Coordinates of C-alpha atoms in Angstrom, one line a residue:
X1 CA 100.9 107.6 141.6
X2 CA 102.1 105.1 139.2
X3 CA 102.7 105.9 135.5
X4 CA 102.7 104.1 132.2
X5 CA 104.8 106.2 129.5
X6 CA 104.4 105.0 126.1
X7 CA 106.7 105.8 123.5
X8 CA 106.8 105.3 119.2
X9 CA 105.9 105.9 116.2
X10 CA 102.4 105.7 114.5
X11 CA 101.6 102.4 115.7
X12 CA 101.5 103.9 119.0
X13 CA 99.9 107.5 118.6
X14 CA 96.8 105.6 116.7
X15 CA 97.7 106.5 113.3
X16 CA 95.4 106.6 110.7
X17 CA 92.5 106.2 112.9
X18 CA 89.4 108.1 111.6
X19 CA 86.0 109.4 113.1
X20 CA 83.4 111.4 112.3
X21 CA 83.7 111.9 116.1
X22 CA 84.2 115.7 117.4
X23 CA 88.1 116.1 118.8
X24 CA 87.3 117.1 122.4
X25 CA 90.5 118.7 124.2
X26 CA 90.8 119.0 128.4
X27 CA 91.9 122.2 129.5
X28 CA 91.7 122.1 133.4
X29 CA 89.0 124.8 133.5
X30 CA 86.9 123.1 131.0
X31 CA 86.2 121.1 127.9
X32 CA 86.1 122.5 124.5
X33 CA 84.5 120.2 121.8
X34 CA 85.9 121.1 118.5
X35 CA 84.8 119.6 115.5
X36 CA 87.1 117.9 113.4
X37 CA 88.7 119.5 110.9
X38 CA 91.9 118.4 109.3
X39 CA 93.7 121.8 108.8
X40 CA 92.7 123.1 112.0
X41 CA 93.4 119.6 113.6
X42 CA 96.9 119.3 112.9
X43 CA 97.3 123.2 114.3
X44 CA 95.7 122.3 117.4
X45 CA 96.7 118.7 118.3
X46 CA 100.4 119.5 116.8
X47 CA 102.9 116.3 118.4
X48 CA 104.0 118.8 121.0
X49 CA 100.8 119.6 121.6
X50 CA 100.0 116.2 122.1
X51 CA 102.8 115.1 123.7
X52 CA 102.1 118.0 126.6
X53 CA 98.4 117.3 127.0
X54 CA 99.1 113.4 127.6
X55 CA 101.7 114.4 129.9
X56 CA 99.3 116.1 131.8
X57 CA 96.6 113.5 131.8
X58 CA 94.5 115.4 129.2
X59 CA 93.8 114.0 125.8
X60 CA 92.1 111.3 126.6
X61 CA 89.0 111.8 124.9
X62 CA 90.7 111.8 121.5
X63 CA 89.6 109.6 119.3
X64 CA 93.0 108.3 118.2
X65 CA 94.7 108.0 121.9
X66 CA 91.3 106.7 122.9
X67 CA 91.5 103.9 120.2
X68 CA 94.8 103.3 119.8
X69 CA 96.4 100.4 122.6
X70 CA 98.2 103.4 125.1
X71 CA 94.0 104.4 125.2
X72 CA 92.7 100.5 125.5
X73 CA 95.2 99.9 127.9
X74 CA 94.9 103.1 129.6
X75 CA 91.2 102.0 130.5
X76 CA 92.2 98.4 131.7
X77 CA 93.2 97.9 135.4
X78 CA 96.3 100.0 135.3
X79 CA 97.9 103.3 136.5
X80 CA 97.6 106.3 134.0
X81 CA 98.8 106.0 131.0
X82 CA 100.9 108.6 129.1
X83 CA 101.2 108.3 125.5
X84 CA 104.1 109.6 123.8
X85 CA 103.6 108.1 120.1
X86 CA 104.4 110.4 117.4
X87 CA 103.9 109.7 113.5
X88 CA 107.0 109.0 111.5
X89 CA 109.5 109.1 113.9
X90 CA 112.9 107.0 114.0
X91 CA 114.0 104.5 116.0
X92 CA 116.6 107.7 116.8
X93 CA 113.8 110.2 117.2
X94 CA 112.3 107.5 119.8
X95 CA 115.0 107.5 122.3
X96 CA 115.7 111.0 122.0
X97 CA 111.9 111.5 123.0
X98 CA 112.2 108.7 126.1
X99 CA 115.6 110.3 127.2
X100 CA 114.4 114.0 127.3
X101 CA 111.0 113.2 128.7
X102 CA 112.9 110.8 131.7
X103 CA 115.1 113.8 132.1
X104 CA 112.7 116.3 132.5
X105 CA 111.1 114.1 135.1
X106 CA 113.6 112.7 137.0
X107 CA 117.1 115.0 136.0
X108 CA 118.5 118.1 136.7
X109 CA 117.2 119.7 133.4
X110 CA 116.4 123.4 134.3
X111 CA 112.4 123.5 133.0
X112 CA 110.8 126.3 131.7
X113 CA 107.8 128.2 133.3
X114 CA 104.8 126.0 131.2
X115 CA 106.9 122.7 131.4
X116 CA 106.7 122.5 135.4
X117 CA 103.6 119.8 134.6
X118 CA 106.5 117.2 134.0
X119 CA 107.6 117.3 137.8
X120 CA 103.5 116.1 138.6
X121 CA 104.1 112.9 136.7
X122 CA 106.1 110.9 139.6
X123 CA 108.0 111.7 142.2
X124 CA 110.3 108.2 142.0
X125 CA 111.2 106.1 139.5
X126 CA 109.8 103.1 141.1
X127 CA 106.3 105.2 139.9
X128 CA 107.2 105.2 136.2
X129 CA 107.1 102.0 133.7
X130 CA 108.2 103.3 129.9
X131 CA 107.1 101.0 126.7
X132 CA 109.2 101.3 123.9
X133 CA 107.9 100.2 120.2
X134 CA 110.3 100.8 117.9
X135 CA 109.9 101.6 114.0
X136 CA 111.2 100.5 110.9
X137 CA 115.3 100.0 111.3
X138 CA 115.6 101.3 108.1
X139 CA 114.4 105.0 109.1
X140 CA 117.4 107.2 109.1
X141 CA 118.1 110.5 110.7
X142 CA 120.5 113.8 110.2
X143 CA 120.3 116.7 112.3
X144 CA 120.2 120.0 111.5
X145 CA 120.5 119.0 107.8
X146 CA 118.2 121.9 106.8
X147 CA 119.7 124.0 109.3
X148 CA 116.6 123.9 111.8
X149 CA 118.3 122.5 115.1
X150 CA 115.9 119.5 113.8
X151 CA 116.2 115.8 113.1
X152 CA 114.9 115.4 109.1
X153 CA 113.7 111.9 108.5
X154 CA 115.5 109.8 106.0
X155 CA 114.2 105.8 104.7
X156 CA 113.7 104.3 101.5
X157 CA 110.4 105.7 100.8
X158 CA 112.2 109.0 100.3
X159 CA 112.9 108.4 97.0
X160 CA 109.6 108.1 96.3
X161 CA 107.4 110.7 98.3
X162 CA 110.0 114.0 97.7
X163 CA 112.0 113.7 101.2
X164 CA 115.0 115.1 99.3
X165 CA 115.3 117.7 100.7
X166 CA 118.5 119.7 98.8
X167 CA 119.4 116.3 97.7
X168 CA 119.5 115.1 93.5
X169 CA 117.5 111.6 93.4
X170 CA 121.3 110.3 91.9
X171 CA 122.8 112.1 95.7
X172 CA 120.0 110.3 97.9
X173 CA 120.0 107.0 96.3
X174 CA 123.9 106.8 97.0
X175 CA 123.2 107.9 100.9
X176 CA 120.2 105.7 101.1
X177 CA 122.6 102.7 100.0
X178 CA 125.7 103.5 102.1
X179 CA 123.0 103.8 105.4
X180 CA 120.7 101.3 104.6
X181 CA 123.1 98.0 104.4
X182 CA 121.7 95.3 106.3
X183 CA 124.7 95.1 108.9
X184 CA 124.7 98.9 109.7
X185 CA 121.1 99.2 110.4
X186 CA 121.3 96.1 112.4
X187 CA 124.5 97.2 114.7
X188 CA 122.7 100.5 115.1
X189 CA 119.4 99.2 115.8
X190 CA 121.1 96.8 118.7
X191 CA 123.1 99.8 119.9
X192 CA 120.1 101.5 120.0
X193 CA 118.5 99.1 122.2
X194 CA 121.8 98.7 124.4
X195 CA 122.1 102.6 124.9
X196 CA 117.9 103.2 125.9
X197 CA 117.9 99.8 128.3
X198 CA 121.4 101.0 130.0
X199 CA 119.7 104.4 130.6
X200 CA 116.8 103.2 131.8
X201 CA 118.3 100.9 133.9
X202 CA 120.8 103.8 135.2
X203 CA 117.5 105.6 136.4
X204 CA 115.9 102.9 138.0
X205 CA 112.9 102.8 135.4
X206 CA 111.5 99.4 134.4
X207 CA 110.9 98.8 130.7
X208 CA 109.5 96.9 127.4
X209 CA 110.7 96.9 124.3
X210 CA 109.2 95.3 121.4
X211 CA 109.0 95.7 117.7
X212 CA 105.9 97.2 115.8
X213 CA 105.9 95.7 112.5
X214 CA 109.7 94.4 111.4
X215 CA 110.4 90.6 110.4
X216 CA 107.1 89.6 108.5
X217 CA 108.3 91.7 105.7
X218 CA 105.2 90.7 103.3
X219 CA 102.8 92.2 104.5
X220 CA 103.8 95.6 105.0
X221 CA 105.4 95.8 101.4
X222 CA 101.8 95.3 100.1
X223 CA 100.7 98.1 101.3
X224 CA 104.3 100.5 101.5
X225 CA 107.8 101.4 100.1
X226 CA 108.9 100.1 103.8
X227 CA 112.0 98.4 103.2
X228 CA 112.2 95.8 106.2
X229 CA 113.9 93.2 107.9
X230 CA 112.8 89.3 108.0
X231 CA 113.1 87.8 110.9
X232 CA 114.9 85.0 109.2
X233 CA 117.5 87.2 107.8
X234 CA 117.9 89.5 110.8
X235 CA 119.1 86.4 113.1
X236 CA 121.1 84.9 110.3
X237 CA 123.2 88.7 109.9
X238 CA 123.4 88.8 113.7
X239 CA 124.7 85.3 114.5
X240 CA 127.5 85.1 111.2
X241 CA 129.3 88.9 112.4
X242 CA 131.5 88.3 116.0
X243 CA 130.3 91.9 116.7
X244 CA 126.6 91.6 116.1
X245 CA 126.6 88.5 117.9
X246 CA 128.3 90.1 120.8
X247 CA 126.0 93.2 120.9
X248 CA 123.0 90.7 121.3
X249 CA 124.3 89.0 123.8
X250 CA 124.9 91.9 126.0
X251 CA 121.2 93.0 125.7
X252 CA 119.1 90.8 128.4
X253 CA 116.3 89.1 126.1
X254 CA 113.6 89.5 129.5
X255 CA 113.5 93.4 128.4
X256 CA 111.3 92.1 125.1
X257 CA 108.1 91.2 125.1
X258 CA 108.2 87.4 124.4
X259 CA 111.0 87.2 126.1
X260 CA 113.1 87.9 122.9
X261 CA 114.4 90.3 120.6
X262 CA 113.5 87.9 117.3
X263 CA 110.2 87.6 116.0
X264 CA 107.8 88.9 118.7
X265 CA 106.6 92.2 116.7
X266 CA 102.8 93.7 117.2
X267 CA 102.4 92.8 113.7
X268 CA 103.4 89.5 114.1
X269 CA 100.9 88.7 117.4
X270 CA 97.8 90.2 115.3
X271 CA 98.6 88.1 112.2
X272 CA 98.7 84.8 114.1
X273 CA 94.8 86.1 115.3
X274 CA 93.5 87.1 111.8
X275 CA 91.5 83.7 111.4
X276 CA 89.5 84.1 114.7
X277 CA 88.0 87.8 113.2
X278 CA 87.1 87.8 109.8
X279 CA 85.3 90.2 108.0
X280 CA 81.6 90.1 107.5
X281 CA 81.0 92.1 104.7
X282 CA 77.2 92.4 105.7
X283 CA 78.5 94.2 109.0
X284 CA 81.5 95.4 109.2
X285 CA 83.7 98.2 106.7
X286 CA 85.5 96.5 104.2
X287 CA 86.4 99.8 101.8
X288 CA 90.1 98.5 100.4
X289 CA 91.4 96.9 103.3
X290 CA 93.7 94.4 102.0
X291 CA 92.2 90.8 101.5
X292 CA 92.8 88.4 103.9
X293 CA 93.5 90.6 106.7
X294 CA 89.9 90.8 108.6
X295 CA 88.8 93.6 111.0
X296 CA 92.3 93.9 112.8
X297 CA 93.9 96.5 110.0
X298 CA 93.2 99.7 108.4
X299 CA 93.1 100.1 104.9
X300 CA 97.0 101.2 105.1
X301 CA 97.8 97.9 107.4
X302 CA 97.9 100.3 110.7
X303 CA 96.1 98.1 113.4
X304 CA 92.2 98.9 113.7
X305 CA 90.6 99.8 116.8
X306 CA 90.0 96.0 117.5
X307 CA 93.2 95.3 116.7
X308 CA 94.8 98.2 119.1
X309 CA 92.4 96.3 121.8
X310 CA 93.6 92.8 121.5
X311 CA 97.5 94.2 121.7
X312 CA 96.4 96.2 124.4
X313 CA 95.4 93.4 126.2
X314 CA 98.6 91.0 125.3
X315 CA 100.4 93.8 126.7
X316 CA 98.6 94.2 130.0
X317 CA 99.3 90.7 130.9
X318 CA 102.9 90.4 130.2
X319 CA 104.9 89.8 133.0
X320 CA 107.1 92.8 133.2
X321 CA 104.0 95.0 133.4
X322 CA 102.3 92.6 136.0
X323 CA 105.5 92.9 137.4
X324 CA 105.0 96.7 137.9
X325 CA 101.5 96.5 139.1
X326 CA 101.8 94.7 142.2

């Protein structure tokens, strides 16, 4: 059977999506409808909770997976979809997530008693299709820095929200400078994309990568501390360094949705279709979603269900997934 894996950060998992639905949770016995509670919530639907139930083709009644475009496109004319989004993660915690997950399916990684659900997904990678949206470039990690055997999370909004850690502001802000220069975060995030396409590729797994919400910087700094990336300014730093330029042109361009890694983000395809679904205040929420932006965000700027929907459909008729269907 034919698998969609979906991998990223909240823009995938269906963050900030709210109902006054009941969570309902598969077990394959029976369902449990739990009423939502936020405390309780985050105990029960954990990421590695999550991560397991989608895995095993059970989640799917949750609102946020249901909403979110893994869950509109899981209920289009496709194979299962799998969704893999976690909130928060780096562009580092991303590939570390598709790498262990491919592993586990396709490797030699010795799996404990309760993970043997992994080896149900496919039996070839001709069955598997992963979809890669990748986070904010600026989003940092160091492992084990509290001495966990864990990534901690590092970006510029860390100054801000009490990330520190055992840092002093006066320590972090001089890390945050030395890892946030536009040139290193660009040469990592094109490494980044070099290293998870040559391992896919290595396993025979077909892919697409494409940006969640980098290169229209505005918009997102309304609404967050995100530092990010214009478009603009992203080609202009890869095209004046001989190594950045070189880097890009090893990466083949037909693994991006658009066809290229510049200025084909999620955010950027529901932007150009804000003017065809305006708000009418009579009917639809308005609360403090920002002005201007219609039904297709959240009050935060994550995509809305509609929004999720329309991607969700962009998606589905790309050619690299019709590709994969036939």
């Amino acid at each position: 059977m034919k698998r969609i894996l979906t991998f990223g950060d909240s823009w995938v998992s269906g963050g900030s999506l709210t109902s006054e639905m009941n969570k309902v949770y598969y077990d394959n016995r029976h369902k449990h409808e739990i009423p939502y509670d936020e405390k309780e919530d985050r105990q029960l639907f954990d990421s590695t909770t999550e991560s397991t139930l989608n895995a095993r083709g059970e989640y799917k009644d949750n609102y946020e997976f249901k909403h979110s475009w893994p869950g509109f496109l899981d209920r289009l004319d496709v194979p299962s979809v799998l969704n893999f989004g976690e909130g928060g993660l780096s562009n580092q915690q991303i590939i570390s997530k598709v790498v262990k997950s491919l592993s586990r399916i396709f490797g030699n990684v010795t799996l404990r008693e309760h993970e043997s659900f992994w080896l149900e997904i496919a039996d070839n990678p001709d069955e598997v299709f992963v979809i890669v949206s990748w986070t904010s470039l600026y989003r940092s990690e160091i492992f084990n820095f509290t001495e966990d055997g864990e990534y901690t999370t590092f970006g510029i909004q860390s100054l801000y929200e009490n990330h520190n850690g055992d840092f002093s502001n006066t320590e972090l802000e001089s890390f945050l400078n030395i890892i946030t220069n536009t040139p290193y975060i660009i040469e990592k995030y094109l490494q980044q994309c070099l290293y998870l396409h040559s391992f896919l590729k290595s396993i025979g797994v077909k892919h697409l990568f494409f940006n969640s919400f980098n290169e229209t910087t505005d918009v997102i700094k309304s609404v967050h501390n995100h530092k990010l990336i214009g478009e603009d300014e992203l080609k202009r730093e890869v095209f004046k360094n001989n190594h950045l330029t070189m880097l890009y042109e090893i990466i083949p361009q037909d693994i991006f949705y658009g066809g290229s890694l510049f200025g084909n983000s999620q955010l950027a395809f529901l932007l150009k279709q804000v003017d065809n679904y305006l708000l009418d205040e009579k009917k639809d929420y308005v609360g403090e979603r920002p002005a201007g932006y219609s039904r297709l965000f959240l009050d935060d700027m994550h995509p809305s269900e509609l929004g999720n929907e329309l991607w969700s459909n962009e998606l589905y008729n790309t050619e690299q997934i019709q590709d994969f269907l036939k």
